[in-house]
PDB file of C-alpha atoms in Angstrom:
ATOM      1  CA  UNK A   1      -3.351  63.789 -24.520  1.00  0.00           C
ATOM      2  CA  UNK A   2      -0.810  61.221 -24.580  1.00  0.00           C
ATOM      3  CA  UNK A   3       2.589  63.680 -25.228  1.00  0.00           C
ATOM      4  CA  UNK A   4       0.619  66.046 -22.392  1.00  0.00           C
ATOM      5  CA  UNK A   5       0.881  62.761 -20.235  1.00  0.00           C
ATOM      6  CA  UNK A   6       4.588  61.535 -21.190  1.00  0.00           C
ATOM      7  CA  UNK A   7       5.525  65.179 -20.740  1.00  0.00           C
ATOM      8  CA  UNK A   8       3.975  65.424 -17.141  1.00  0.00           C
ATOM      9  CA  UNK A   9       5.472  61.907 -16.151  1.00  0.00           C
ATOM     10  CA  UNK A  10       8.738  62.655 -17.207  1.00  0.00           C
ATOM     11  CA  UNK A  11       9.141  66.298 -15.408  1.00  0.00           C
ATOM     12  CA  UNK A  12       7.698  64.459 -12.616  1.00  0.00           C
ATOM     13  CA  UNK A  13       9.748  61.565 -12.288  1.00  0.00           C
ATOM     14  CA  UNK A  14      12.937  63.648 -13.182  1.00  0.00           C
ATOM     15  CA  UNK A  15      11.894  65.599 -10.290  1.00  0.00           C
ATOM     16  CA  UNK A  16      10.711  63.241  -8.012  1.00  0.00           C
ATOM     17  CA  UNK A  17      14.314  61.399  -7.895  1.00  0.00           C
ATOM     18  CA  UNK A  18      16.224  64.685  -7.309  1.00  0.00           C
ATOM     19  CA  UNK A  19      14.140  65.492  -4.600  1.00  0.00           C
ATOM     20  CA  UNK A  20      15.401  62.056  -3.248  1.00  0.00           C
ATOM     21  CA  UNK A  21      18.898  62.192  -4.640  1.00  0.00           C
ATOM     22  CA  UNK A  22      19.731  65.687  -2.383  1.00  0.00           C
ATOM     23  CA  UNK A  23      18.048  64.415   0.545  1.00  0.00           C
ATOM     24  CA  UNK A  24      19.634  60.653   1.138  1.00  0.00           C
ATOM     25  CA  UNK A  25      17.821  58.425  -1.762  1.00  0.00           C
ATOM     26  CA  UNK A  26      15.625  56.314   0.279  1.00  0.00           C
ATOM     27  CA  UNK A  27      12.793  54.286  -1.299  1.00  0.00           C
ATOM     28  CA  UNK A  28      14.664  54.758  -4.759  1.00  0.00           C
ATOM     29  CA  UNK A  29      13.535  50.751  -4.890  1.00  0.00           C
ATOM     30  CA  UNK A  30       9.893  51.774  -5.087  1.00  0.00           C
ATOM     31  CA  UNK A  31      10.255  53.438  -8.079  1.00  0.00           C
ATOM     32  CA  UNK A  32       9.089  51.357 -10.939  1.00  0.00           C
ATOM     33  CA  UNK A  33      11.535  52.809 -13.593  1.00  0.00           C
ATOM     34  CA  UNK A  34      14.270  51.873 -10.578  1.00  0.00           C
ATOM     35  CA  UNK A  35      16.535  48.550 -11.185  1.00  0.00           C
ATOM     36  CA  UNK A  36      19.322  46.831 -10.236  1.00  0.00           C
ATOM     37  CA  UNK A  37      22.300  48.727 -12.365  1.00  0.00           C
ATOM     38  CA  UNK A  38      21.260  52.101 -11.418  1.00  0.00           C
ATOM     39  CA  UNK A  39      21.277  51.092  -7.531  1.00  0.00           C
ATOM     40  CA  UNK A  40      24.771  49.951  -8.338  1.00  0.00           C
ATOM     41  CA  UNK A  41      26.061  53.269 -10.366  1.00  0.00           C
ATOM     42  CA  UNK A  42      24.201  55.419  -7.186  1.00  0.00           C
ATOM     43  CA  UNK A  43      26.691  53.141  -4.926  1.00  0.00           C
ATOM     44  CA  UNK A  44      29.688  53.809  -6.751  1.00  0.00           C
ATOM     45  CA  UNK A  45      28.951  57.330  -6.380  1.00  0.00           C
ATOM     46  CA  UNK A  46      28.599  57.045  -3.146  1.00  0.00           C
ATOM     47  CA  UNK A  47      31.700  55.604  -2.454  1.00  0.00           C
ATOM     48  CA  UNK A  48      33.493  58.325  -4.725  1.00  0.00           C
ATOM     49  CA  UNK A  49      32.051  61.226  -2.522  1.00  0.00           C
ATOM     50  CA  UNK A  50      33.360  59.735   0.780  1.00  0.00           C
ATOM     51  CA  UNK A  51      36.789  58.926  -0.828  1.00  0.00           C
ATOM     52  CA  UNK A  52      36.267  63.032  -1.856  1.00  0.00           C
ATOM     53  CA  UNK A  53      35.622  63.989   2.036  1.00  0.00           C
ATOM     54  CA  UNK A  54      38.065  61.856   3.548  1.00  0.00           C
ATOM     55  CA  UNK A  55      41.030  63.077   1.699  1.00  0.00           C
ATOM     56  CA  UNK A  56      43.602  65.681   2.466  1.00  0.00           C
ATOM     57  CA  UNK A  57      45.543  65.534  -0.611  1.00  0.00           C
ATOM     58  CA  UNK A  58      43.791  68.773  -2.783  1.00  0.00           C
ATOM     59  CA  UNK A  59      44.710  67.237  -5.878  1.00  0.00           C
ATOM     60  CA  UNK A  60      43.374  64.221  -5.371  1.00  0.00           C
ATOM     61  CA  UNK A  61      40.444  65.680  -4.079  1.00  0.00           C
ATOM     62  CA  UNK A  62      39.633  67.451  -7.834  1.00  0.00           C
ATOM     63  CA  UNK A  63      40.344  64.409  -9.366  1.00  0.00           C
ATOM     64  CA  UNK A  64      37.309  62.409  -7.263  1.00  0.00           C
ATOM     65  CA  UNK A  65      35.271  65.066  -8.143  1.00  0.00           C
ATOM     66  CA  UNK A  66      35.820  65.229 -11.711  1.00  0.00           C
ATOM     67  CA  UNK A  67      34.915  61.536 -11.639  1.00  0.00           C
ATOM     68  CA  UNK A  68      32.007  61.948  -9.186  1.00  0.00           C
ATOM     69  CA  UNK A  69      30.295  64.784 -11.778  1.00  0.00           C
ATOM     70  CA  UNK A  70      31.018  62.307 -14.593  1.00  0.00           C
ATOM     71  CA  UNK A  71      29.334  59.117 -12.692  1.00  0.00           C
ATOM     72  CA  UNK A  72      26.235  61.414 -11.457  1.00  0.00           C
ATOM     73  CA  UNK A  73      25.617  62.359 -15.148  1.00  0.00           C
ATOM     74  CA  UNK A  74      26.352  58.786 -16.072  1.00  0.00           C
ATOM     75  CA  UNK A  75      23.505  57.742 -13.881  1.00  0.00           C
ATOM     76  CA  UNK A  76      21.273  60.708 -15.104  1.00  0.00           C
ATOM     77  CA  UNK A  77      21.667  59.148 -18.652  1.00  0.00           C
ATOM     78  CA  UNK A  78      20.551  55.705 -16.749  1.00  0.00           C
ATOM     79  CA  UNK A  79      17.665  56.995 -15.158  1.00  0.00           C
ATOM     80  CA  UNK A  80      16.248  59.719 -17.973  1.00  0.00           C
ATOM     81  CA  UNK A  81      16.514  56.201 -20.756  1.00  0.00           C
ATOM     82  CA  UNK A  82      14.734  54.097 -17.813  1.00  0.00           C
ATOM     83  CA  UNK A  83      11.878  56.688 -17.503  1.00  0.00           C
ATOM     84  CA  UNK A  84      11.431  56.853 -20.842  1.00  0.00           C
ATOM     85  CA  UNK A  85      11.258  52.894 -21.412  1.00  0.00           C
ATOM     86  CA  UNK A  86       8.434  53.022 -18.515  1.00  0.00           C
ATOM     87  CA  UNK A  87       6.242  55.562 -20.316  1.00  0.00           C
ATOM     88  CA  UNK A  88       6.783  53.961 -23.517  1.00  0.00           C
ATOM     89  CA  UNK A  89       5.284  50.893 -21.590  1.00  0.00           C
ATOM     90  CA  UNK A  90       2.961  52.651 -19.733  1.00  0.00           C
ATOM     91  CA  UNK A  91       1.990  54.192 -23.224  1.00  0.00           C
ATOM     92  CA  UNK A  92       1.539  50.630 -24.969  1.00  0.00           C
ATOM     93  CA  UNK A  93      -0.629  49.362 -21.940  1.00  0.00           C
ATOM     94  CA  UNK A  94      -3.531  52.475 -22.136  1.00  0.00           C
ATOM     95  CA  UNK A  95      -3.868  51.449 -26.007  1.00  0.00           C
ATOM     96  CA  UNK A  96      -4.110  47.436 -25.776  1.00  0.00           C
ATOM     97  CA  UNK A  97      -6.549  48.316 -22.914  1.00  0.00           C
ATOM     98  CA  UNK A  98     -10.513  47.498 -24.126  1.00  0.00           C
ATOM     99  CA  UNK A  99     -11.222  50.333 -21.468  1.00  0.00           C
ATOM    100  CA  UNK A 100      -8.722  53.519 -22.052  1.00  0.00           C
ATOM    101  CA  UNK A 101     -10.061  56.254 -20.331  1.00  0.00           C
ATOM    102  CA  UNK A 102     -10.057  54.357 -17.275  1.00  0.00           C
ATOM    103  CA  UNK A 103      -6.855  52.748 -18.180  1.00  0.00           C
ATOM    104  CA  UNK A 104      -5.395  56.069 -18.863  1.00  0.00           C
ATOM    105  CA  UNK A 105      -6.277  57.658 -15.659  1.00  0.00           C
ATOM    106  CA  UNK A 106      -5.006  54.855 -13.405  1.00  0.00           C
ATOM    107  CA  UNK A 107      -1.671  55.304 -15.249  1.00  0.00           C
ATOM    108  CA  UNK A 108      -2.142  59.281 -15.254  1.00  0.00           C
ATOM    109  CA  UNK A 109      -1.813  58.662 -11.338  1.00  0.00           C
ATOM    110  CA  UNK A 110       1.122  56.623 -11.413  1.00  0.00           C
ATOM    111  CA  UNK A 111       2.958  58.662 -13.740  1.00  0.00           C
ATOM    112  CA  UNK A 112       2.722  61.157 -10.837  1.00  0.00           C
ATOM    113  CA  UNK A 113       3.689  59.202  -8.403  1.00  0.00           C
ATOM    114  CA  UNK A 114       0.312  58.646  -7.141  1.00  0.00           C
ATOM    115  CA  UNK A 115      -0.945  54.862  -6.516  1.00  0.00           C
ATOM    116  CA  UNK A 116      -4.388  55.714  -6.276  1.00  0.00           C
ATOM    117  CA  UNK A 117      -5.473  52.099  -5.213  1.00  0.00           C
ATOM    118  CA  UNK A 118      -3.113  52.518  -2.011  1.00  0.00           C
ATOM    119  CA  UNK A 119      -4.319  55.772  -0.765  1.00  0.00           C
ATOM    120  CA  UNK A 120      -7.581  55.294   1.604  1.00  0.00           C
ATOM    121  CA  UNK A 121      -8.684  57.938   3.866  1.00  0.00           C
ATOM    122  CA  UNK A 122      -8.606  57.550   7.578  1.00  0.00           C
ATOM    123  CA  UNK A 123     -10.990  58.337  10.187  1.00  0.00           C
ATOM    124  CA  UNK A 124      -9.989  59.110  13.885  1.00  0.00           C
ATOM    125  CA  UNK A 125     -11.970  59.193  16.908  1.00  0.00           C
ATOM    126  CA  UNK A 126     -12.166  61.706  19.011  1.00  0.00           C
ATOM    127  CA  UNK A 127      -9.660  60.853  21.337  1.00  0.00           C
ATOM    128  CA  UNK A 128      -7.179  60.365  17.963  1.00  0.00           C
ATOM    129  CA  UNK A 129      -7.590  56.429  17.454  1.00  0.00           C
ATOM    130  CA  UNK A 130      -7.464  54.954  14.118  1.00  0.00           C
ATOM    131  CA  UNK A 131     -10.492  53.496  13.118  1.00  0.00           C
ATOM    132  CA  UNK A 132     -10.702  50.639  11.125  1.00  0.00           C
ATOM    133  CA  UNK A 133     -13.662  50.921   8.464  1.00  0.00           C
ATOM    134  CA  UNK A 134     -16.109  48.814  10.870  1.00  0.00           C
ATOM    135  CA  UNK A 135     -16.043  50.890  13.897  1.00  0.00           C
ATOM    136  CA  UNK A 136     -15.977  54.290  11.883  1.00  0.00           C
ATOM    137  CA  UNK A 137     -19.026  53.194  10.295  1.00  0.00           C
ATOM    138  CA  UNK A 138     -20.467  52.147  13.780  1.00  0.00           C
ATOM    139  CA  UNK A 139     -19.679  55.695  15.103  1.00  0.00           C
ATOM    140  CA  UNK A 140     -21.201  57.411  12.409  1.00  0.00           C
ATOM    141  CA  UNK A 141     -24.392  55.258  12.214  1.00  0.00           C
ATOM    142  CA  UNK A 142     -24.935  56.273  16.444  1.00  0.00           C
ATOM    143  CA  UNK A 143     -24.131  59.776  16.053  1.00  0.00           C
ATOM    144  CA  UNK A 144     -26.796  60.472  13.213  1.00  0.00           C
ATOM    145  CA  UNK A 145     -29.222  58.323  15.019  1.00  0.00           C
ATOM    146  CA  UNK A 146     -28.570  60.543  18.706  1.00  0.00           C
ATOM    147  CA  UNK A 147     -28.668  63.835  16.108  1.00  0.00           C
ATOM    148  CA  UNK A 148     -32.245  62.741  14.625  1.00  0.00           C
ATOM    149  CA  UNK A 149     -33.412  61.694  18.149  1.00  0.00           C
ATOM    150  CA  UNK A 150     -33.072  64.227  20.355  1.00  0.00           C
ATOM    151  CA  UNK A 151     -35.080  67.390  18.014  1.00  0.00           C
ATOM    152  CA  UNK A 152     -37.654  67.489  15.626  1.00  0.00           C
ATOM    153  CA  UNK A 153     -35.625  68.659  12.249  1.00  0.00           C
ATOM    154  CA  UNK A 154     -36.965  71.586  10.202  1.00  0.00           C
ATOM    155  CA  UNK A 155     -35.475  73.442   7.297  1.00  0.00           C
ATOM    156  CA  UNK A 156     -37.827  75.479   7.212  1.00  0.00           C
ATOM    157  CA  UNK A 157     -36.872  77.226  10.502  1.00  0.00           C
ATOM    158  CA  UNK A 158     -34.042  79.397  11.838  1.00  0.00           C
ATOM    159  CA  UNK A 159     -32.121  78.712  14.544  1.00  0.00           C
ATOM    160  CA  UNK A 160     -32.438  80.006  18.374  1.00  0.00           C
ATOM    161  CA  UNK A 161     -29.105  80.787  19.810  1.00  0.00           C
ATOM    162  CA  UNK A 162     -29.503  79.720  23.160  1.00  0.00           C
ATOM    163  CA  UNK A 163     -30.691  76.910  22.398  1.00  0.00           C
ATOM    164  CA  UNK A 164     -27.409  75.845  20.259  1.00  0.00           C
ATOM    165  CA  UNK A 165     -25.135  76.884  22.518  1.00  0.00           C
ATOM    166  CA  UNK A 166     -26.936  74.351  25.591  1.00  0.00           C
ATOM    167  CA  UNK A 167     -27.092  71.758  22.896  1.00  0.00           C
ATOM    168  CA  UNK A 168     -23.121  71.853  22.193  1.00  0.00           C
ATOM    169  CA  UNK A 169     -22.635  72.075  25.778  1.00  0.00           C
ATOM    170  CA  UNK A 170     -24.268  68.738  26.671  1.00  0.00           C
ATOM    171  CA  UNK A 171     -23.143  67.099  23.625  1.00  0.00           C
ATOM    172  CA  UNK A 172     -19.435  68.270  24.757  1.00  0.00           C
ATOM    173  CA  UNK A 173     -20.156  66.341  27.700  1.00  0.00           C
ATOM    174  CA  UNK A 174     -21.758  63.222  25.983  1.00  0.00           C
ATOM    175  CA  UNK A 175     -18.296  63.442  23.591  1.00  0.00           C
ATOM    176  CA  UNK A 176     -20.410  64.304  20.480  1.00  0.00           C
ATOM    177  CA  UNK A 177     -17.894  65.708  17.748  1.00  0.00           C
ATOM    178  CA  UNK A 178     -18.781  70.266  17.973  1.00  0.00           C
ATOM    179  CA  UNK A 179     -17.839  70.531  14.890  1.00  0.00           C
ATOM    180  CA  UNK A 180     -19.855  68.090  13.418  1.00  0.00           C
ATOM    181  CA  UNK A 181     -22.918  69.753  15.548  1.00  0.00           C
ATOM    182  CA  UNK A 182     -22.064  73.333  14.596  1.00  0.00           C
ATOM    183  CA  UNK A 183     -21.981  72.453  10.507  1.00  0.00           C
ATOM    184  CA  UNK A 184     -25.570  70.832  11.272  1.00  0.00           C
ATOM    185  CA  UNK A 185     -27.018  73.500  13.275  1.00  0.00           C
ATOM    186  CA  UNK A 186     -29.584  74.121  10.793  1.00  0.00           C
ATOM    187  CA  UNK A 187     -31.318  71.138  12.028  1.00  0.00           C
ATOM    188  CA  UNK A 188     -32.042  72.541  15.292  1.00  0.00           C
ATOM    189  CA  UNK A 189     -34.189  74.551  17.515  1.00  0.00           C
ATOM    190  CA  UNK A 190     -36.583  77.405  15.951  1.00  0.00           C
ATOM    191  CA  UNK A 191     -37.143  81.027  16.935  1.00  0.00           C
ATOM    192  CA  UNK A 192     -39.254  81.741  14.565  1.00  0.00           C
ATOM    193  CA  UNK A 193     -40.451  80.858  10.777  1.00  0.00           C
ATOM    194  CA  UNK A 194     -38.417  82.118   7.776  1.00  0.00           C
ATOM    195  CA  UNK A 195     -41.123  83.713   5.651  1.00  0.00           C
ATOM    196  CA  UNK A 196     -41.039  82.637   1.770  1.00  0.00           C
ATOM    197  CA  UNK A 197     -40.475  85.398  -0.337  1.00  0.00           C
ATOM    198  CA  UNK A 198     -43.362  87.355  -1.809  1.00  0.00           C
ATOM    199  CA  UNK A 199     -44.068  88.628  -5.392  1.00  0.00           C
ATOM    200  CA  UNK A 200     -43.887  92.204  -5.990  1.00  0.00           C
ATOM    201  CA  UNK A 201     -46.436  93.693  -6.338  1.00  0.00           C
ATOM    202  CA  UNK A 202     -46.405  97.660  -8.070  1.00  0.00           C
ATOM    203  CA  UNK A 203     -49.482  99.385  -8.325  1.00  0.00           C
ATOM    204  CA  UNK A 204     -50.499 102.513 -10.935  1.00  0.00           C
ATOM    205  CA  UNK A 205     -50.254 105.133  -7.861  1.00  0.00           C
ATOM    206  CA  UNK A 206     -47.099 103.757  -6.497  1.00  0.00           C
ATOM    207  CA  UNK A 207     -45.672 104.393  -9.981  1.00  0.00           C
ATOM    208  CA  UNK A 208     -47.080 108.013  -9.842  1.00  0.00           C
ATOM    209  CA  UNK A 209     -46.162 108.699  -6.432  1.00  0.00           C
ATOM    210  CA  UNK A 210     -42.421 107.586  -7.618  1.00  0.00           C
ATOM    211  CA  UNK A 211     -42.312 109.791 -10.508  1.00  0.00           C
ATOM    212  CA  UNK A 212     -43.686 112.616  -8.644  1.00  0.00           C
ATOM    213  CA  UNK A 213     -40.784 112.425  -6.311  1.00  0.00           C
ATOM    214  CA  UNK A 214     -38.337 112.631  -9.448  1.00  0.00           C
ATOM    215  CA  UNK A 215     -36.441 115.785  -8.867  1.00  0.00           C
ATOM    216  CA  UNK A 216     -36.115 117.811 -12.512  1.00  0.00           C
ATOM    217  CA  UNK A 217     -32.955 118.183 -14.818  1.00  0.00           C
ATOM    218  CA  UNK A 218     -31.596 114.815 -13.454  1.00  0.00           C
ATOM    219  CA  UNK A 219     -29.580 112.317 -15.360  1.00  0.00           C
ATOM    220  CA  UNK A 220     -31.702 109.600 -16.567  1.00  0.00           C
ATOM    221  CA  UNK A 221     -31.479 106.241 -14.525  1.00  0.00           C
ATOM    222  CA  UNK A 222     -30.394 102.311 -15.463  1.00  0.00           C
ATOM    223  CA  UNK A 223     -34.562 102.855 -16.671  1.00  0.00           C
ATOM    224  CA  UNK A 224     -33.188 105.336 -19.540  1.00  0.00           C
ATOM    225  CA  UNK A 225     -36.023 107.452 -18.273  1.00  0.00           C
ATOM    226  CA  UNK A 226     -35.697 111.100 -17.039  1.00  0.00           C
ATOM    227  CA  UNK A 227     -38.262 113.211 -15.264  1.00  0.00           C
TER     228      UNK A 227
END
C-alpha cells in the first residue's frame, strides 16, 4: 500500500507542476514540496528565456538555450529530491499515527493534490445565490414541509399525469425547484392502485392442456423435455 501511494504521489506531483510549468507557474507557493531555492532557480530561468527572445545575435541565442535546458533540468533534479523528501515525511507521519487508516487516507488526498478538509460543497438558490449553510438548510427544511403539505403521500400508488403536470405548473409559479418535484413524483397523486404480485398458481389440466399443444419431433426445451 505504501509504494502504491509514494508511486501515485510522485506521478502526480511530477505532473501536477508541469501542468503549471507550461502554462505560467502560478500557485507553485502552495505546493508543500515548494521552497524558497526552487522559486529562485524557476526565476533564473525565467530571466534566461527572455534574454533568449530578446536577442538577435543567433549564436548567442543557442548559447541561452543550452543554458536554459541545463537550468530547467537543474530545477527538475530540485523538485523530483523535494517530492521525494515530502513523501518520505508524509510516509513517517501515517506510521507514528495511533490511527493509520485514517491517517493514511487524509495523506492519500494530499498526495493528490486534494485537501479534502478545504473542499465543501455549495448550494445555490434558485436564482444562483450562494448559500451559506444556514439559509440552505432553511430552504430545504420549507420545501419538504410545502412537499408533505400539500398531498397525502403513498408508495403504494402510481402516479396520474395530469395531475403532475398542474402540480409543476403551480409550483413553477410558487419558485419550487422542477427538478426537485419531478425526482419526487412518486409521492404524488394516484390513478389507480399498483396490484402486489400474485403466486403462480399451475394446475394438473393446465399442465395437460400445455403438453397437448406440444407439436411432435420438436427439439426439447430449457425443460430437457420433448413431446
Amino acid at each position: 500500500m505504501m509504494e502504491s501511494m509514494v508511486k501515485i504521489a510522485r506521478e502526480n506531483l511530477l505532473r501536477k507542476y508541469r501542468e503549471k510549468e507550461t502554462k505560467n507557474e502560478k500557485k507553485s507557493e502552495d505546493k508543500p514540496w515548494m521552497n524558497e531555492n526552487i522559486k529562485k532557480e524557476i526565476k533564473k530561468r525565467k530571466e534566461i528565456n527572455r534574454a533568449k527572445r530578446n536577442t538577435e545575435n543567433e549564436e548567442e541565442k543557442r548559447a541561452l538555450l543550452k543554458k536554459w535546458e541545463e537550468q530547467k533540468a537543474k530545477i527538475n533534479n530540485l523538485i523530483r529530491k523535494e517530492i521525494e523528501d515530502y513523501e518520505i515525511k508524509i510516509t513517517k507521519e501515517i506510521k507514528e499515527s495511533d490511527n493509520k487508516g485514517k491517517k493514511m487516507w487524509e495523506s492519500i488526498y494530499i498526495l493528490r493534490g486534494k485537501n479534502k478538509k478545504d473542499e465543501k460543497d455549495k448550494i445555490f438558490s434558485e436564482n444562483r445565490e450562494e448559500l451559506d449553510q444556514v439559509e440552505a438548510g432553511n430552504r430545504v427544511e420549507e420545501f419538504w414541509k410545502y412537499i408533505f403539505n400539500i398531498c397525502k403521500c403513498d408508495l403504494t400508488k402510481k402516479w396520474k399525469k395530469e395531475d403532475i403536470q398542474k402540480m409543476l405548473k403551480d409550483t413553477e409559479e410558487e419558485k419550487v425547484i422542477k427538478s426537485v418535484i419531478k425526482i419526487n413524483e412518486q409521492l404524488f397523486f394516484v390513478e389507480e392502485k399498483i396490484a402486489p404480485m400474485k403466486k403462480l398458481e399451475i394446475t394438473q389440466e393446465h399442465v395437460t392442456d400445455v403438453i397437448e399443444r406440444l407439436k411432435n419431433k420438436k427439439a426439447a426445451g430449457p425443460d430437457l423435455l420433448t413431446p
